[in-house]
XYZ file of C-alpha atoms in Angstrom:
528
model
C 14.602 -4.656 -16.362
C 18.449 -3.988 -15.220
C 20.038 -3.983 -18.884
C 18.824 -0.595 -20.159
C 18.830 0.016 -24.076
C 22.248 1.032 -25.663
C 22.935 4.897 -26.617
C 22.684 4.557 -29.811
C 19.760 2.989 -29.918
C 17.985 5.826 -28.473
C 16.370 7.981 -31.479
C 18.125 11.128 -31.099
C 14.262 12.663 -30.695
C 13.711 10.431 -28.122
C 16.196 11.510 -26.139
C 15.744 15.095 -26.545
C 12.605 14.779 -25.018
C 13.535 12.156 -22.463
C 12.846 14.431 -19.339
C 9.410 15.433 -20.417
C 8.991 11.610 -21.163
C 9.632 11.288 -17.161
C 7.169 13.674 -16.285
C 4.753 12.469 -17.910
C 5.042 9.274 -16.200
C 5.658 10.386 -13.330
C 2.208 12.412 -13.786
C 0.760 8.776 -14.349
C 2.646 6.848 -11.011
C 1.915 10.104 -8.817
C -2.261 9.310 -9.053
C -2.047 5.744 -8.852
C 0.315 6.006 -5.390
C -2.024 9.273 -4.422
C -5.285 7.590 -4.746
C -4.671 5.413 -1.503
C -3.033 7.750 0.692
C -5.991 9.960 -0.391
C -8.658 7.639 0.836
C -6.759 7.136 3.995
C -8.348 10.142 5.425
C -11.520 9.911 3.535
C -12.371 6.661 5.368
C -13.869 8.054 8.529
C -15.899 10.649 5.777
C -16.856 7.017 3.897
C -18.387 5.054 6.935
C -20.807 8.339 8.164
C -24.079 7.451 7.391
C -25.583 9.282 4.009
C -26.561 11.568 3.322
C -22.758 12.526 4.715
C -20.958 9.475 3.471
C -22.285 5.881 2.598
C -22.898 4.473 5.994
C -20.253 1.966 5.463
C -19.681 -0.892 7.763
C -16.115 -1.138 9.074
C -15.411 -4.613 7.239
C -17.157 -2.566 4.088
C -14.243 -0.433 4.427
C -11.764 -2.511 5.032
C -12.617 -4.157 1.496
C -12.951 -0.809 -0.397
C -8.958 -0.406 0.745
C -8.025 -4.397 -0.013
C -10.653 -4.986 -3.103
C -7.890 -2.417 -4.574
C -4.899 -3.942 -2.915
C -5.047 -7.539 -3.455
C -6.073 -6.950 -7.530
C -3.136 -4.602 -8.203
C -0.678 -7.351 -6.347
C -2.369 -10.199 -7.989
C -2.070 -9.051 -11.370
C 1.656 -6.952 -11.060
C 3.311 -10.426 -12.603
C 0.674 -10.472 -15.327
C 0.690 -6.580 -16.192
C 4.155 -6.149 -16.826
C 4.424 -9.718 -19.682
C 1.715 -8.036 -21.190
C 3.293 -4.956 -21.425
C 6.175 -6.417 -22.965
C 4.389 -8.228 -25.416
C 1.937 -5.988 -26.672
C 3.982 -3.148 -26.060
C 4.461 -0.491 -23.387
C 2.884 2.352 -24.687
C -0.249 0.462 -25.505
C -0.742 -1.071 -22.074
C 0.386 2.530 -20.423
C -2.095 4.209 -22.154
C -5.038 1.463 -21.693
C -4.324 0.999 -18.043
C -4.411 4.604 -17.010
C -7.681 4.865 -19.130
C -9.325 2.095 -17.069
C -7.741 3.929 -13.835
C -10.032 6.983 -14.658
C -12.984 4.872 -15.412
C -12.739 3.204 -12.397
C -12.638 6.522 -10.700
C -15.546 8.170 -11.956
C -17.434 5.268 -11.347
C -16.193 5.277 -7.883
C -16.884 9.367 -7.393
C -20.732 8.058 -7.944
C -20.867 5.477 -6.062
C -24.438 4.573 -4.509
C -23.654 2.169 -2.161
C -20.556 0.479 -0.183
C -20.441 -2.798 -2.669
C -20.274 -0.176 -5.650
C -17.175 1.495 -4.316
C -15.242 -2.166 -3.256
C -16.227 -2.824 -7.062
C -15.096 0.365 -9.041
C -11.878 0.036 -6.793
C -11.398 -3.439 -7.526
C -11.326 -1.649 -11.509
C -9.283 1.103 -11.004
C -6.593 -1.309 -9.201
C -7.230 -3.216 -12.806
C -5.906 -0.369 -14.612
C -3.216 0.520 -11.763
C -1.430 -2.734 -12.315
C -0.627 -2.006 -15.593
C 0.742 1.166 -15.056
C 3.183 1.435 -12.571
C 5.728 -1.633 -13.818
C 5.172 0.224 -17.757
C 6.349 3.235 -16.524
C 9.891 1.899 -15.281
C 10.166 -0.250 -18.055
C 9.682 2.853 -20.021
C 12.090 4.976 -18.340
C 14.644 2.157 -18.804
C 14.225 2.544 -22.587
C 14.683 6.582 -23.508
C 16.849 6.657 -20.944
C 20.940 5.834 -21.447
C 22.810 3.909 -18.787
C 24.548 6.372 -17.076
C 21.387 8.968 -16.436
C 19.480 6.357 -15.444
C 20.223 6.157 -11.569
C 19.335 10.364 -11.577
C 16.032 9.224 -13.355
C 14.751 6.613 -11.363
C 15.677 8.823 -8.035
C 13.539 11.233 -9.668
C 10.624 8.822 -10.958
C 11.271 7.317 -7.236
C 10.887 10.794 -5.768
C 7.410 11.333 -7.300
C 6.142 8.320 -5.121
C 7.012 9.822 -2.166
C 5.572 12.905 -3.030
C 2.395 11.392 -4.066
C 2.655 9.841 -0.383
C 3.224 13.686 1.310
C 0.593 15.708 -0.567
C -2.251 12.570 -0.292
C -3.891 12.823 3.033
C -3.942 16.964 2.645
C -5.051 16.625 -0.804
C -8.230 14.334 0.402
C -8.570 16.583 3.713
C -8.895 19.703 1.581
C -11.374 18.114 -1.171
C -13.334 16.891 1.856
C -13.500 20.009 3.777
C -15.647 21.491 0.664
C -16.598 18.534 -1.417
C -18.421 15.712 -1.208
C -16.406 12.528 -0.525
C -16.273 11.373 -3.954
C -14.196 14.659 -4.939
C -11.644 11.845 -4.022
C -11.902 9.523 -6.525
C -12.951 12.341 -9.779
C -10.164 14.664 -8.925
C -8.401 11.641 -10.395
C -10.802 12.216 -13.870
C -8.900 15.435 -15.149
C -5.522 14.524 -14.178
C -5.934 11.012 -15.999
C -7.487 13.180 -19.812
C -4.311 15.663 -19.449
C -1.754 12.644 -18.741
C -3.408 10.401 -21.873
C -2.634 13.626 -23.860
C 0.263 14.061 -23.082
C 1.477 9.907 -22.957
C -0.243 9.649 -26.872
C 1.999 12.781 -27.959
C 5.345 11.891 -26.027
C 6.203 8.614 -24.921
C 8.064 5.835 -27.199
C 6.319 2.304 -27.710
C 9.013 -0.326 -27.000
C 8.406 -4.397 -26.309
C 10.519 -6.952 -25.184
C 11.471 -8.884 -28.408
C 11.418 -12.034 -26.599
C 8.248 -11.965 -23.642
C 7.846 -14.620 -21.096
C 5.202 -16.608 -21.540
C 1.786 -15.289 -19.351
C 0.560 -17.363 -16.266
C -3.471 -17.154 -16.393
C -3.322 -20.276 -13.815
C -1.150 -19.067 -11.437
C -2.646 -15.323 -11.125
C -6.266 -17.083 -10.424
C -5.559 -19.092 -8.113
C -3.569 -16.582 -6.244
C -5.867 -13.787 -6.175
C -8.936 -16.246 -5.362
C -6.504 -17.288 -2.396
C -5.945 -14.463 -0.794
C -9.551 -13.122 -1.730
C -10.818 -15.982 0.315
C -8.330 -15.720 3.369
C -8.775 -11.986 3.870
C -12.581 -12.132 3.428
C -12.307 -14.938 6.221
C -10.379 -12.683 8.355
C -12.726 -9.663 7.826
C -15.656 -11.572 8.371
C -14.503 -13.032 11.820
C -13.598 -9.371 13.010
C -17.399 -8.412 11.902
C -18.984 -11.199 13.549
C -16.346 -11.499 16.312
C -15.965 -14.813 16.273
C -13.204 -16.709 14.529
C -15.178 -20.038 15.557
C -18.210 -19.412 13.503
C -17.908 -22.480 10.526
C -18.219 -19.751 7.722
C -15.444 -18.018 8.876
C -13.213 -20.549 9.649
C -14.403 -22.764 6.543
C -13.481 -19.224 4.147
C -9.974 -19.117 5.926
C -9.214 -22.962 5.447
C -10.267 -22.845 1.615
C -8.248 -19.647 0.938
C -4.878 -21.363 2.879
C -5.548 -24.230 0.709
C -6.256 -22.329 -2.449
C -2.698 -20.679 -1.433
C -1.119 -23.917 -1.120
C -2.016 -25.214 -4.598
C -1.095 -22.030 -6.292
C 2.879 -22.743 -4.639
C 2.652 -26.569 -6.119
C 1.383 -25.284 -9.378
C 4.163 -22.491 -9.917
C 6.783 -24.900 -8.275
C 5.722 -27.326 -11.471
C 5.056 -24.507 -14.742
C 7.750 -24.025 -16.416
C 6.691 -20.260 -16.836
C 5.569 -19.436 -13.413
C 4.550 -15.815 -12.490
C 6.028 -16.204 -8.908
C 9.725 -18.294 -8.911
C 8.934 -20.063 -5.933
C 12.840 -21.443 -5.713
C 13.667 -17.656 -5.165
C 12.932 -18.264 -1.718
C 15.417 -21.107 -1.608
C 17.789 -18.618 -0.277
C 16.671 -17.472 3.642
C 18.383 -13.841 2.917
C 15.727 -13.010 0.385
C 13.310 -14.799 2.173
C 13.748 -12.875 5.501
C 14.546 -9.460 3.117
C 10.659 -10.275 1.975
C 9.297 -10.876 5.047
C 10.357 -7.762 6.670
C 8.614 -5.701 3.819
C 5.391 -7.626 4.210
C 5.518 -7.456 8.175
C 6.552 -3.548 8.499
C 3.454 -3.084 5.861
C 1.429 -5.649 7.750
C 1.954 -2.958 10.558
C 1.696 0.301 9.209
C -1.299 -0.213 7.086
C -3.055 -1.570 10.333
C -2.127 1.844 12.448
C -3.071 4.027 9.436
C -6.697 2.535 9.270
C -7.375 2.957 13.069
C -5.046 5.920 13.410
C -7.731 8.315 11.021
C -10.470 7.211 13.241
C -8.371 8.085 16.873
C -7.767 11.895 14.934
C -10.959 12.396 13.266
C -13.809 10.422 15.587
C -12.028 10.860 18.838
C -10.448 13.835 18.487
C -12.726 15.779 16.424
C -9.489 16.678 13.751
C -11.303 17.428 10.453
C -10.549 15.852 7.469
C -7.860 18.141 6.560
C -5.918 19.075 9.657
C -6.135 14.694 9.908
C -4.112 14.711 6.622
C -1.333 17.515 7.659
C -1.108 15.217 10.976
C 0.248 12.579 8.809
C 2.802 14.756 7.225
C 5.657 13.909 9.679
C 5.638 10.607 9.036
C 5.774 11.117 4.953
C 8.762 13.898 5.760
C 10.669 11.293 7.335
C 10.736 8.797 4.987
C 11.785 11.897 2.329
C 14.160 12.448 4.347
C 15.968 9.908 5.008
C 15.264 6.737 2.803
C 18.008 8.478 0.095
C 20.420 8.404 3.154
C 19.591 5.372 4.763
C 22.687 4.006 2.653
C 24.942 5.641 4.956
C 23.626 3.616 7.891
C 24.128 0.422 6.017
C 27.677 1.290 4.576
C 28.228 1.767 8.305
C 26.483 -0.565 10.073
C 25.385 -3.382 7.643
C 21.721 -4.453 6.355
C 21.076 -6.310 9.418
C 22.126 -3.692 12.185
C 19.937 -1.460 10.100
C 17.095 -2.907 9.131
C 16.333 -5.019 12.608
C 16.935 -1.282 14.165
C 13.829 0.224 12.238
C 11.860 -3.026 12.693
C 12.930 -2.110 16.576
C 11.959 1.260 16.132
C 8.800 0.811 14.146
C 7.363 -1.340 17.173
C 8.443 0.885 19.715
C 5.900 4.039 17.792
C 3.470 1.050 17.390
C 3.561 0.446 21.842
C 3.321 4.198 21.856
C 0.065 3.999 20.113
C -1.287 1.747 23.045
C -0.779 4.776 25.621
C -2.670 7.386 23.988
C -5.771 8.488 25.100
C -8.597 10.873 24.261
C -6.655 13.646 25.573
C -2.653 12.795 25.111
C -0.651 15.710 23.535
C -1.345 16.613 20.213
C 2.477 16.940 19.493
C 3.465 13.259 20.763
C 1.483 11.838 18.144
C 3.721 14.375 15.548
C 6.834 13.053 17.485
C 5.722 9.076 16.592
C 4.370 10.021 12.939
C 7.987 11.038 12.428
C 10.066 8.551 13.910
C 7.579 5.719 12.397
C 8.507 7.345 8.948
C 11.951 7.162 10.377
C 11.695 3.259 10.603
C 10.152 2.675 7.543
C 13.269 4.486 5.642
C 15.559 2.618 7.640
C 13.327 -0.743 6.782
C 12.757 0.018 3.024
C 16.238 0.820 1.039
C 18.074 -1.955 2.462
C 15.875 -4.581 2.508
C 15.768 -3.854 -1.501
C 19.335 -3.836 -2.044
C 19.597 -6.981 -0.298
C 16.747 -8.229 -2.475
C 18.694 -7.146 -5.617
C 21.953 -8.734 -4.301
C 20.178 -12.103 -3.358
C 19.654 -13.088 -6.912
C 21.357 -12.705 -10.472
C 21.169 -9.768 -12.021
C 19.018 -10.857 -14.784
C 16.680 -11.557 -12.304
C 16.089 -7.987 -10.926
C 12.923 -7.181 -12.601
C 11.418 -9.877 -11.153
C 12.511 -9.262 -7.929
C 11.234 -5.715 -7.493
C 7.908 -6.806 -9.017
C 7.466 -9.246 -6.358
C 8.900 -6.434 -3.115
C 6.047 -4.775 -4.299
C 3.528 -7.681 -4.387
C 4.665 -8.139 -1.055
C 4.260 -4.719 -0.124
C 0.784 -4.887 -1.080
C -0.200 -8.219 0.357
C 1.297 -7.284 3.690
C -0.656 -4.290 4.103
C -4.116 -5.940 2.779
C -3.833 -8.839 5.584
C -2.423 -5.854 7.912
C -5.795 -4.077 6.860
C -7.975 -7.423 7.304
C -6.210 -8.917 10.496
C -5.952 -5.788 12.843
C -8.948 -4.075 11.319
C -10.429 -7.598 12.630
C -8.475 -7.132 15.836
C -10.130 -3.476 16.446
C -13.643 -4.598 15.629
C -13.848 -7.763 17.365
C -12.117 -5.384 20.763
C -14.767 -2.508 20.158
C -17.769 -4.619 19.511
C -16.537 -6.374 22.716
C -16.240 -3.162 24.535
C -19.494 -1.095 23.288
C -21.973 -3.878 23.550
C -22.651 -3.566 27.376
C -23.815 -0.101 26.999
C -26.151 -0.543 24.229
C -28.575 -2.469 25.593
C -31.220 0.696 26.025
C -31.413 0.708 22.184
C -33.779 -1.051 20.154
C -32.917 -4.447 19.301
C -32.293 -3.534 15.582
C -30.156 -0.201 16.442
C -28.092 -2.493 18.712
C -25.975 -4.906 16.118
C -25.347 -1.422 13.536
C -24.403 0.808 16.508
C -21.941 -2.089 17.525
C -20.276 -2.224 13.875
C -17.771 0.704 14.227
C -17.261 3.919 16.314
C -18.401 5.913 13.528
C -21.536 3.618 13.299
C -22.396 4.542 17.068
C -21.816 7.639 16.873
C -24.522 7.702 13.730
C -26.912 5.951 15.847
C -26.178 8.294 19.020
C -26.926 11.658 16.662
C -30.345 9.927 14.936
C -31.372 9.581 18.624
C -30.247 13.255 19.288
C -30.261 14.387 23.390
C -30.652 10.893 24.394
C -27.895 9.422 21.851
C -25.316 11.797 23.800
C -24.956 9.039 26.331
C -23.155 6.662 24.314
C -20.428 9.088 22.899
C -18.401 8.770 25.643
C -18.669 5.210 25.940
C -18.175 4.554 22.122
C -14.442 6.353 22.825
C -13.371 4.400 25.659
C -14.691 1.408 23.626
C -12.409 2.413 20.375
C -9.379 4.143 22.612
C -9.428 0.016 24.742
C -9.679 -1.707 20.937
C -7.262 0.788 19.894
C -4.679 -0.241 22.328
C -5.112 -4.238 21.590
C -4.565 -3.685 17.746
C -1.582 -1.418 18.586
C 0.095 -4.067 20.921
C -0.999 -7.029 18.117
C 1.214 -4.764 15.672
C 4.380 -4.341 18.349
C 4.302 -7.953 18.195
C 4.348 -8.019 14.572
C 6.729 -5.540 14.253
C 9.021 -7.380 16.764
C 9.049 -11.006 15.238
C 10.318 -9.309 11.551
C 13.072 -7.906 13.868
C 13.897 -11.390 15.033
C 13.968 -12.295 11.633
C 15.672 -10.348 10.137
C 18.504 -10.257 12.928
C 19.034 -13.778 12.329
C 18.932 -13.894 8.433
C 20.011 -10.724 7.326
C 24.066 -10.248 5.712
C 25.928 -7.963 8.063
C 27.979 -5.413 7.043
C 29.411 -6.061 4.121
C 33.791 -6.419 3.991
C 35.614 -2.887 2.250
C 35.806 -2.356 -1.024
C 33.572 -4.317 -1.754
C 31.692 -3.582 -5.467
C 29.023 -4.234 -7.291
C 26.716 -2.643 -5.584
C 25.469 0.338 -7.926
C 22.880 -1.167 -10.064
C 20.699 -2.746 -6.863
C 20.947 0.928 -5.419
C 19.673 2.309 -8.905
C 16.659 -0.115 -8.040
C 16.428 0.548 -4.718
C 15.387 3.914 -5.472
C 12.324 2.930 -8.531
C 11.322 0.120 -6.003
């Protein structure tokens, strides 16, 4: 995806209309990033019981975030061979179709398994949209614009990531929750307009061969260890045989989806690229600081919006420090790393991202609204620092004909770190609260007494159907969720700290002067 097509092979009406070619799929990449930090805040709105929300479950939510995840990493590989076989435009078009679909059906959900289904779709269609639109931009694009263009198409991501959580707040604050998923509807009819009038078709006039093997087995593998892992946080018990019987078959499902692509001689996932520990440690440290993050953002919307009262809206502009910082400084974290080296700088945000993560275990019901802005901000900080040069050390660790490949997989990582981050603490913070609340529902009736255990929100339902009597058990249910709170956030400190080991030990330092060669990872860096 490095070689870019020659000048003159760009139709000269092509490139005339090259920049509106950008926006337009940029308009595409912005909904497909925007749609998950959009349901961020809507979570809390999700798990209310109806006629509010859908009364989901806390492991129901957890899968309506990871049914999404774990298709649009399984399929990444898959999604971008077929879009240079059959042809870019084609499988742009068709995949941000089946994105709306999926969201319209979502919008209308009647129940939790419906929304973990029509999310499982719309990741369908999401995995074959955002590797078309770099390959795209790679094609009407000539070599030496092409760093400005991918900064830009780069840019829209982390715009997407800014303007989510107050988009969702805002829809929330006079919509139902499902104004979440169809705002996604009219944005989807004007960018198929637009995509059909504008954009090129282009293929790769010699495709790798597809993997249909190798994607099964890895998405049933990771389907089967995160359901494990979910399931033992809902039942709070990691001993119970289904649980640990569901985690055993997916590790083992995992294990002969390695062998297999070790053996095909057209694997999906090279696993020799991890031959070399610099990669390997470079890939680690995205999955781990995702691992993390993804776990504080789940329980961090229900500290703002069930135990502080935040609304839906003022919970999304709270997140906005952390999305500034990243803006702000991922384009410069270069300068750290000319400086400093990869190492220095990358183990220093792993450092930094578990020192916001401790912070997380000292807050309490009533800490200062403004310390929780101060750790947003420096966690965003982290994550910069974390992000650009663990991809240009990706890009550096293997040929240059190899780049596509090795963003495709940064971002499988990426997703698979935050799905098990979702599934393991989200596991942690149940199995704590259940642990916590349980004592202090035994004045319910047997049946209330396993829902109102489920989740904050799911006590706090049961505590407003019971109405002046229910008031008892709000305080209660916070100190439950503020102790189970501070356990997951001390689980991902941990986390946080062993990618820092890692990556101290593995990581190149900083590199000798002068030297080169170092432009075309940093033009990845930025579309990665």
């Amino acid at each position: 995806m490095t070689s870019s097509v020659p000048a003159s092979r760009i139709p000269e009406a092509v490139h005339r209309r090259r920049w509106a070619i950008l926006g337009v799929l940029m308009l595409s990449l912005l909904i497909v990033v925007l749609d998950n930090s959009i349901l961020n805040v809507a979570i809390k709105t999700i798990a209310t019981p109806a006629p509010t929300g859908l009364g989901a479950t806390q492991s129901e939510i957890e899968w309506a975030i990871n049914s999404y995840t774990l298709v649009f990493a399984g399929l990444l590989f898959t999604a971008g061979l077929v879009g240079d076989r059959l042809g870019r435009k084609k499988v742009l078009l068709g995949g941000i179709a089946l994105f709306g679909i999926g969201s319209a059906l979502a919008a209308e959900s009647g129940s939790p398994g419906q929304l973990i289904a029509f999310r499982a779709l719309m990741a369908l269609g999401a995995a074959f949209v955002m590797p078309a639109t770099l390959a795209v931009l790679m094609n009407v694009f000539e070599r030496e614009e092409q760093p400005k263009a991918i900064g830009i198409w780069a840019g829209g991501v982390g715009l997407a990531i800014a303007i989510g959580p107050i988009t969702g707040g805002a829809l929330l604050d006079h919509f139902w929750w499902g104004s979440v998923f169809l705002i996604n509807v009219p944005i989807v009819i004007v960018a198929l307009v637009l995509m059909t009038w504008l954009v090129p078709d282009s293929r790769d006039p010699r495709p790798g061969r597809l993997d249909p093997i190798g994607v099964v087995l890895s998405v049933v593998g990771l389907v089967l260890l995160v359901y494990g892992i979910i399931k033992g946080g809902e039942l709070a018990d990691f001993t119970d045989l289904k649980v640990l019987g569901t985690i055993v078959a997916g590790v083992v499902v995992l294990a002969g989806f390695v062998v297999f692509e070790k053996r095909s001689d057209h694997p999906s996932l090279d696993v020799s690229y991890f031959k070399n520990k610099v990669f390997s440690a470079a890939m680690s440290a995205i999955a781990l600081v995702f691992f993390a993050l993804m776990g504080v953002t789940f329980f961090g919307v229900f500290y703002t919006q069930s135990v502080r009262g935040y609304s839906p809206l003022e919970s999304g502009v709270l997140m906005l420090p952390l999305a500034a910082a990243q803006l702000i400084f991922a384009p410069r974290a270069r300068l750290l790393v000319d400086r400093f080296g990869n190492r220095a700088t990358t183990t220093g945000g792993l450092v930094l991202i578990a020192a916001t993560l401790a912070a997380f275990a000292t807050f309490e019901a009533d800490t200062p609204i403004w310390l929780l802005e101060v750790v947003f901000f420096l966690m965003g900080t982290g994550m910069a620092h974390i992000m650009t040069p663990t991809s240009v050390v990706i890009m550096q660790a293997l040929p240059r004909e190899k780049a596509g490949s090795a963003s495709a997989l940064s971002n499988t990582f990426r997703q698979v770190g935050g799905a098990l981050g979702i599934a393991v603490l989200g596991s942690v913070l149940a199995t704590s609260y259940r642990n916590g609340i349980e004592g202090e529902l035994g004045l319910l009736p047997p049946g209330l007494r396993d829902t109102a255990a489920e989740s904050i929100e799911a006590t706090l339902g049961v505590a407003e159907k019971l109405g002046p009597q229910g008031r008892a058990l709000v305080t209660p249910a916070n100190d439950a969720f503020l102790h189970a709170m501070h356990v997951t956030a001390l689980c991902g400190t941990g986390v946080a700290l062993i990618g820092a080991v890692v990556t101290a030990l593995f990581l190149p330092g900083r590199p000798p002067a002068g030297q080169d060669g170092e432009r075309e990872p940093e033009l990845i860096t930025a579309a990665d």
